[in-house]
Amino acid sequence: QVQLVESGGGLVQAGGSLRLSCAASGSTFSRYYMAWYRRSPGKQRELVARITSDGNTNYADSVKGRFTISRDNAKNTVYLQMNSLKPEDTAVYYCAAGTIIPGYWGQGTQVTVSS
């Protein structure tokens, strides 16, 4: 059983940076892959970044080179460093955890990028 709590969202200007954090409760955190998804108005939920239990990562093409996902298993936390933010990055960002598919979701944190 895992509970996820995101933090770090906010309002930034285009070109700025934010670092999102997702704190997980539970003793089995290291077993899970972790991912960040986002949903913006009028669009479907999108996988932004994913990291496996052993640190392998992948990213959506739209964020590759700008965003970095990382995890600290000792702290039961996953991060999303977002640089060179664009207005189109505006969305609610959700942390997810799972094995084969996401089984746990955070409540989301709003990221708004002004032009």
PDB file of C-alpha atoms in Angstrom:
ATOM      1  CA  GLN A   1       0.000   0.000   0.000  1.00  0.00           C
ATOM      2  CA  VAL A   2       1.407   3.352  -1.104  1.00  0.00           C
ATOM      3  CA  GLN A   3       0.142   6.871  -0.610  1.00  0.00           C
ATOM      4  CA  LEU A   4       1.578   9.688  -2.690  1.00  0.00           C
ATOM      5  CA  VAL A   5       1.687  13.402  -1.976  1.00  0.00           C
ATOM      6  CA  GLU A   6       2.954  15.864  -4.564  1.00  0.00           C
ATOM      7  CA  SER A   7       4.371  19.282  -3.853  1.00  0.00           C
ATOM      8  CA  GLY A   8       6.344  21.990  -5.582  1.00  0.00           C
ATOM      9  CA  GLY A   9       3.887  23.272  -8.134  1.00  0.00           C
ATOM     10  CA  GLY A  10       3.242  26.922  -8.661  1.00  0.00           C
ATOM     11  CA  LEU A  11       3.264  29.823 -11.067  1.00  0.00           C
ATOM     12  CA  VAL A  12       6.417  30.581 -13.012  1.00  0.00           C
ATOM     13  CA  GLN A  13       7.380  32.620 -16.025  1.00  0.00           C
ATOM     14  CA  ALA A  14       8.313  30.992 -19.295  1.00  0.00           C
ATOM     15  CA  GLY A  15      11.918  29.908 -19.187  1.00  0.00           C
ATOM     16  CA  GLY A  16      11.839  29.355 -15.462  1.00  0.00           C
ATOM     17  CA  SER A  17      12.209  26.204 -13.428  1.00  0.00           C
ATOM     18  CA  LEU A  18      10.306  24.205 -10.873  1.00  0.00           C
ATOM     19  CA  ARG A  19      11.098  21.067  -8.946  1.00  0.00           C
ATOM     20  CA  LEU A  20       8.220  18.791  -8.099  1.00  0.00           C
ATOM     21  CA  SER A  21       8.441  16.287  -5.299  1.00  0.00           C
ATOM     22  CA  CYS A  22       6.365  13.223  -4.621  1.00  0.00           C
ATOM     23  CA  ALA A  23       6.615  11.743  -1.161  1.00  0.00           C
ATOM     24  CA  ALA A  24       5.477   8.169  -0.805  1.00  0.00           C
ATOM     25  CA  SER A  25       4.403   6.401   2.327  1.00  0.00           C
ATOM     26  CA  GLY A  26       4.817   2.688   2.654  1.00  0.00           C
ATOM     27  CA  SER A  27       7.624   0.230   3.088  1.00  0.00           C
ATOM     28  CA  THR A  28       7.620  -1.111  -0.477  1.00  0.00           C
ATOM     29  CA  PHE A  29       8.474   2.102  -2.329  1.00  0.00           C
ATOM     30  CA  SER A  30      11.632   0.698  -3.862  1.00  0.00           C
ATOM     31  CA  ARG A  31       9.656  -2.063  -5.577  1.00  0.00           C
ATOM     32  CA  TYR A  32       7.701   0.367  -7.740  1.00  0.00           C
ATOM     33  CA  TYR A  33       8.381   2.251 -10.858  1.00  0.00           C
ATOM     34  CA  MET A  34       7.432   5.898 -10.434  1.00  0.00           C
ATOM     35  CA  ALA A  35       6.041   8.256 -12.993  1.00  0.00           C
ATOM     36  CA  TRP A  36       4.837  11.764 -13.540  1.00  0.00           C
ATOM     37  CA  TYR A  37       1.745  12.394 -15.612  1.00  0.00           C
ATOM     38  CA  ARG A  38       0.075  15.639 -16.485  1.00  0.00           C
ATOM     39  CA  ARG A  39      -3.287  16.783 -17.684  1.00  0.00           C
ATOM     40  CA  SER A  40      -4.078  20.179 -19.127  1.00  0.00           C
ATOM     41  CA  PRO A  41      -7.516  21.526 -20.025  1.00  0.00           C
ATOM     42  CA  GLY A  42      -8.875  19.953 -23.167  1.00  0.00           C
ATOM     43  CA  LYS A  43      -6.159  17.324 -23.386  1.00  0.00           C
ATOM     44  CA  GLN A  44      -5.831  13.710 -22.331  1.00  0.00           C
ATOM     45  CA  ARG A  45      -3.575  12.656 -19.532  1.00  0.00           C
ATOM     46  CA  GLU A  46       0.000  12.416 -20.736  1.00  0.00           C
ATOM     47  CA  LEU A  47       2.921  10.431 -19.411  1.00  0.00           C
ATOM     48  CA  VAL A  48       5.686  12.930 -18.770  1.00  0.00           C
ATOM     49  CA  ALA A  49       8.459  10.843 -17.287  1.00  0.00           C
ATOM     50  CA  ARG A  50       9.013   7.435 -15.792  1.00  0.00           C
ATOM     51  CA  ILE A  51      11.707   5.905 -13.635  1.00  0.00           C
ATOM     52  CA  THR A  52      12.096   2.260 -12.725  1.00  0.00           C
ATOM     53  CA  SER A  53      13.138   0.877  -9.378  1.00  0.00           C
ATOM     54  CA  ASP A  54      16.727   0.624 -10.583  1.00  0.00           C
ATOM     55  CA  GLY A  55      16.856   4.114 -12.039  1.00  0.00           C
ATOM     56  CA  ASN A  56      16.149   3.674 -15.739  1.00  0.00           C
ATOM     57  CA  THR A  57      14.234   6.624 -17.146  1.00  0.00           C
ATOM     58  CA  ASN A  58      12.199   7.642 -20.127  1.00  0.00           C
ATOM     59  CA  TYR A  59      10.515  10.879 -21.110  1.00  0.00           C
ATOM     60  CA  ALA A  60       7.859  12.242 -23.347  1.00  0.00           C
ATOM     61  CA  ASP A  61       9.336  13.792 -26.454  1.00  0.00           C
ATOM     62  CA  SER A  62       7.815  17.120 -25.500  1.00  0.00           C
ATOM     63  CA  VAL A  63       9.889  17.364 -22.319  1.00  0.00           C
ATOM     64  CA  LYS A  64      13.034  15.475 -23.231  1.00  0.00           C
ATOM     65  CA  GLY A  65      16.099  17.558 -22.560  1.00  0.00           C
ATOM     66  CA  ARG A  66      14.211  19.907 -20.257  1.00  0.00           C
ATOM     67  CA  PHE A  67      12.817  17.671 -17.511  1.00  0.00           C
ATOM     68  CA  THR A  68      14.655  15.192 -15.321  1.00  0.00           C
ATOM     69  CA  ILE A  69      13.050  12.535 -13.161  1.00  0.00           C
ATOM     70  CA  SER A  70      14.947  11.068 -10.249  1.00  0.00           C
ATOM     71  CA  ARG A  71      14.241   9.075  -7.140  1.00  0.00           C
ATOM     72  CA  ASP A  72      15.672   8.669  -3.690  1.00  0.00           C
ATOM     73  CA  ASN A  73      14.553   5.327  -2.370  1.00  0.00           C
ATOM     74  CA  ALA A  74      15.981   6.042   1.069  1.00  0.00           C
ATOM     75  CA  LYS A  75      13.664   9.047   1.317  1.00  0.00           C
ATOM     76  CA  ASN A  76      10.742   7.400  -0.480  1.00  0.00           C
ATOM     77  CA  THR A  77      10.638  10.371  -2.804  1.00  0.00           C
ATOM     78  CA  VAL A  78      10.589  10.955  -6.535  1.00  0.00           C
ATOM     79  CA  TYR A  79      11.394  14.297  -8.129  1.00  0.00           C
ATOM     80  CA  LEU A  80      10.729  16.038 -11.383  1.00  0.00           C
ATOM     81  CA  GLN A  81      13.113  18.853 -12.192  1.00  0.00           C
ATOM     82  CA  MET A  82      11.541  21.050 -14.838  1.00  0.00           C
ATOM     83  CA  ASN A  83      13.705  23.569 -16.646  1.00  0.00           C
ATOM     84  CA  SER A  84      13.061  25.903 -19.549  1.00  0.00           C
ATOM     85  CA  LEU A  85       9.368  25.789 -18.841  1.00  0.00           C
ATOM     86  CA  LYS A  86       6.949  26.706 -21.582  1.00  0.00           C
ATOM     87  CA  PRO A  87       3.331  27.833 -21.390  1.00  0.00           C
ATOM     88  CA  GLU A  88       2.308  24.518 -22.918  1.00  0.00           C
ATOM     89  CA  ASP A  89       3.723  22.787 -19.839  1.00  0.00           C
ATOM     90  CA  THR A  90       0.852  24.241 -17.846  1.00  0.00           C
ATOM     91  CA  ALA A  91      -1.051  21.334 -16.345  1.00  0.00           C
ATOM     92  CA  VAL A  92      -1.884  19.469 -13.214  1.00  0.00           C
ATOM     93  CA  TYR A  93       0.981  17.095 -12.575  1.00  0.00           C
ATOM     94  CA  TYR A  94       0.309  13.750 -10.961  1.00  0.00           C
ATOM     95  CA  CYS A  95       2.685  11.334  -9.356  1.00  0.00           C
ATOM     96  CA  ALA A  96       1.987   7.660  -9.936  1.00  0.00           C
ATOM     97  CA  ALA A  97       3.417   4.395  -8.699  1.00  0.00           C
ATOM     98  CA  GLY A  98       2.979   0.874  -9.876  1.00  0.00           C
ATOM     99  CA  THR A  99       4.426  -2.393 -10.998  1.00  0.00           C
ATOM    100  CA  ILE A 100       2.943  -3.254 -14.390  1.00  0.00           C
ATOM    101  CA  ILE A 101       0.503  -0.356 -14.511  1.00  0.00           C
ATOM    102  CA  PRO A 102      -0.005   2.602 -12.197  1.00  0.00           C
ATOM    103  CA  GLY A 103      -1.737   1.461  -9.069  1.00  0.00           C
ATOM    104  CA  TYR A 104      -1.439   4.554  -6.924  1.00  0.00           C
ATOM    105  CA  TRP A 105      -1.931   8.222  -7.683  1.00  0.00           C
ATOM    106  CA  GLY A 106      -1.266  11.436  -5.891  1.00  0.00           C
ATOM    107  CA  GLN A 107      -3.720  14.297  -5.698  1.00  0.00           C
ATOM    108  CA  GLY A 108      -1.891  16.408  -8.251  1.00  0.00           C
ATOM    109  CA  THR A 109      -0.088  19.714  -8.120  1.00  0.00           C
ATOM    110  CA  GLN A 110      -0.786  22.648 -10.410  1.00  0.00           C
ATOM    111  CA  VAL A 111       1.965  24.013 -12.596  1.00  0.00           C
ATOM    112  CA  THR A 112       1.204  27.223 -14.437  1.00  0.00           C
ATOM    113  CA  VAL A 113       3.684  28.798 -16.828  1.00  0.00           C
ATOM    114  CA  SER A 114       2.983  32.331 -17.936  1.00  0.00           C
ATOM    115  CA  SER A 115       4.139  33.681 -21.272  1.00  0.00           C
TER     116      SER A 115
END
